[in-house]
Amino acid sequence: NARKIDSSTSMVWSPNWDYLAYSSDKGITVLRADGTVKGNLDFDRSLPKSFTWSNDGTTLLMDLGFDGIFRYSVTSDELTIVTRGGWREYDHDPAYGPGDSRIAFVHHEWGNLADILVVNSKGEDRHVVSPRTYTTVGHDEELELAWLDETRIAFMLSEQGIVCLNIGTHEDSFV
């Protein structure tokens, strides 16, 4: 039953330090702070590429490639879909906004073109917030989205730099 980990394994503590999530060859394991297993999220088709905790530490967002972005609740052990991927397109790099009321993510169409989108916490009210489509180095480049405040998101474009995006004005700038 041992889970294999390698150099691509990611580990992320919940903000309240109650849980540690890590990726393995089968999916994501969530450990309690005392080291006991809270849950094993095994996936047959896609393994999570990126995952992040809600600000209150009760849910974990993860992307499953073409299957979409999912939310795991540590209180109910439920896995629910937030966004659904599609053929030749997928959503990844989810990030909760301040207060957990919004979720930003990267939407990739086939190839190296990416937009930044935002949905509410239920996955509804989907809209593009980036002023343009960004060209990435790879078709699944992790942009490491990070909310700076209610209206600004920072992210990385490999070989280009850090971008600060104002989702209210739809303006961006390299920093």
Coordinates of C-alpha atoms in Angstrom, one line a residue:
N1 CA 0.0 0.0 0.0
A2 CA 3.0 2.3 0.0
R3 CA 2.6 5.3 -2.2
K4 CA 5.6 6.0 -4.5
I5 CA 6.9 9.6 -4.5
D6 CA 9.6 11.1 -6.7
S7 CA 11.1 14.5 -7.6
S8 CA 7.8 15.7 -9.0
T9 CA 6.0 15.1 -5.6
S10 CA 4.4 18.2 -4.1
M11 CA 3.5 18.8 -0.5
V12 CA 1.3 21.6 0.8
W13 CA 0.3 22.4 4.4
S14 CA -3.2 23.7 5.1
P15 CA -3.1 27.4 6.3
N16 CA -4.1 26.3 9.8
W17 CA -1.4 23.5 9.9
D18 CA -4.1 20.8 10.5
Y19 CA -3.4 18.9 7.3
L20 CA -0.6 18.1 4.9
A21 CA -1.5 17.1 1.3
Y22 CA 1.0 15.4 -0.9
S23 CA 1.0 13.9 -4.4
S24 CA 2.0 10.4 -5.2
D25 CA 1.9 7.9 -8.1
K26 CA -1.8 7.3 -7.3
G27 CA -3.2 10.7 -6.5
I28 CA -3.2 12.9 -3.4
T29 CA -2.9 11.8 0.2
V30 CA -4.1 14.1 3.0
L31 CA -2.5 13.6 6.4
R32 CA -3.5 15.0 9.7
A33 CA -0.9 16.9 11.6
D34 CA -0.3 13.8 13.8
G35 CA 0.7 11.8 10.7
T36 CA -2.4 9.7 10.4
V37 CA -4.1 9.5 7.0
K38 CA -7.2 11.6 6.6
G39 CA -7.9 10.5 3.1
N40 CA -6.5 9.0 -0.1
L41 CA -7.7 10.5 -3.3
D42 CA -6.9 7.9 -6.0
F43 CA -7.4 8.8 -9.7
D44 CA -7.4 6.4 -12.6
R45 CA -7.3 8.7 -15.6
S46 CA -5.4 11.8 -14.5
L47 CA -3.1 12.7 -11.7
P48 CA -3.3 16.1 -10.1
K49 CA -0.7 18.5 -11.5
S50 CA -1.3 21.3 -9.0
F51 CA -3.3 21.6 -5.8
T52 CA -3.9 24.3 -3.2
W53 CA -5.7 24.8 0.1
S54 CA -8.6 27.2 0.8
N55 CA -7.7 30.0 3.1
D56 CA -9.7 28.5 5.9
G57 CA -8.0 25.1 5.4
T58 CA -11.2 23.1 4.9
T59 CA -11.0 22.3 1.2
L60 CA -8.3 21.4 -1.3
L61 CA -8.5 22.5 -5.0
M62 CA -6.8 20.3 -7.6
D63 CA -6.6 20.1 -11.3
L64 CA -7.1 16.8 -13.1
G65 CA -6.0 17.8 -16.6
F66 CA -8.8 17.3 -19.2
D67 CA -11.2 16.3 -16.4
G68 CA -11.3 19.8 -14.9
I69 CA -10.7 21.3 -11.4
F70 CA -12.1 19.5 -8.4
R71 CA -12.6 20.4 -4.7
Y72 CA -12.0 18.0 -1.9
S73 CA -13.7 18.8 1.5
V74 CA -11.7 17.5 4.5
T75 CA -14.8 17.8 6.7
S76 CA -17.2 15.8 4.5
D77 CA -14.7 13.7 2.4
E78 CA -16.6 14.8 -0.7
L79 CA -14.9 15.4 -4.1
T80 CA -16.9 17.8 -6.3
I81 CA -16.3 19.3 -9.7
V82 CA -15.6 23.1 -9.9
T83 CA -14.8 23.3 -13.7
R84 CA -15.1 20.7 -16.4
G85 CA -12.4 20.3 -19.0
G86 CA -13.0 19.2 -22.5
W87 CA -11.4 17.7 -25.5
R88 CA -8.3 19.7 -26.4
E89 CA -8.7 22.1 -23.6
Y90 CA -8.2 22.0 -19.8
D91 CA -8.2 24.1 -16.7
H92 CA -5.3 24.0 -14.2
D93 CA -3.4 26.0 -11.6
P94 CA -6.4 26.8 -9.3
A95 CA -6.0 29.4 -6.6
Y96 CA -8.6 30.5 -4.0
G97 CA -9.0 34.3 -3.7
P98 CA -9.1 36.1 -0.4
G99 CA -12.1 34.9 1.6
D100 CA -12.4 31.8 -0.6
S101 CA -15.3 33.4 -2.5
R102 CA -13.6 33.2 -5.9
I103 CA -11.2 30.8 -7.7
A104 CA -8.8 31.9 -10.4
F105 CA -7.3 29.3 -12.8
V106 CA -5.5 28.9 -16.1
H107 CA -7.5 27.8 -19.1
H108 CA -5.5 26.2 -21.9
E109 CA -6.8 25.5 -25.4
W110 CA -4.8 23.0 -27.4
G111 CA -1.3 24.4 -27.9
N112 CA 0.6 27.0 -25.9
L113 CA -2.2 29.6 -25.5
A114 CA -3.6 30.4 -22.0
D115 CA -6.1 32.7 -20.5
I116 CA -6.8 33.5 -16.8
L117 CA -10.3 32.9 -15.7
V118 CA -12.3 33.4 -12.5
V119 CA -15.3 31.6 -11.1
N120 CA -17.2 31.9 -7.9
S121 CA -16.7 29.3 -5.2
K122 CA -19.4 27.1 -6.7
G123 CA -17.7 27.1 -10.1
E124 CA -20.3 29.4 -11.6
D125 CA -20.1 32.9 -13.2
R126 CA -17.1 31.9 -15.3
H127 CA -15.4 34.8 -17.0
V128 CA -12.0 35.6 -18.6
V129 CA -10.1 38.2 -16.6
S130 CA -6.9 38.4 -18.6
P131 CA -6.7 41.2 -21.2
R132 CA -5.1 38.9 -23.7
T133 CA -4.2 35.3 -24.4
Y134 CA -0.7 34.5 -23.0
T135 CA 1.8 32.3 -24.9
T136 CA 3.4 29.7 -22.7
V137 CA 6.5 27.6 -23.1
G138 CA 4.6 24.4 -22.8
H139 CA 1.0 23.4 -23.3
D140 CA 0.6 22.6 -19.6
E141 CA 3.0 25.2 -18.1
E142 CA 2.2 25.8 -14.4
L143 CA 1.8 29.6 -14.0
E144 CA 1.6 29.5 -10.1
L145 CA -1.3 31.9 -9.8
A146 CA -1.3 33.8 -6.5
W147 CA -3.9 36.4 -5.4
L148 CA -2.3 39.6 -4.1
D149 CA -5.6 41.1 -2.9
E150 CA -9.3 41.1 -4.1
T151 CA -8.4 42.6 -7.5
R152 CA -4.9 41.5 -8.4
I153 CA -3.4 38.2 -9.3
A154 CA 0.3 37.5 -9.9
F155 CA 1.7 34.6 -12.0
M156 CA 4.8 33.4 -13.8
L157 CA 5.4 33.1 -17.5
S158 CA 8.6 31.1 -18.1
E159 CA 11.3 32.9 -19.9
Q160 CA 9.2 36.1 -19.7
G161 CA 8.8 37.0 -16.0
I162 CA 6.2 37.7 -13.3
V163 CA 3.0 39.3 -14.4
C164 CA 0.6 41.3 -12.2
L165 CA -2.9 41.2 -13.5
N166 CA -5.7 43.6 -12.3
I167 CA -8.9 41.6 -12.8
G168 CA -11.0 44.8 -12.3
T169 CA -9.4 46.8 -15.1
H170 CA -8.2 43.8 -17.1
E171 CA -4.7 45.4 -17.3
D172 CA -1.5 43.5 -16.8
S173 CA 2.2 44.4 -16.4
F174 CA 5.4 42.7 -15.9
V175 CA 7.1 43.3 -12.6

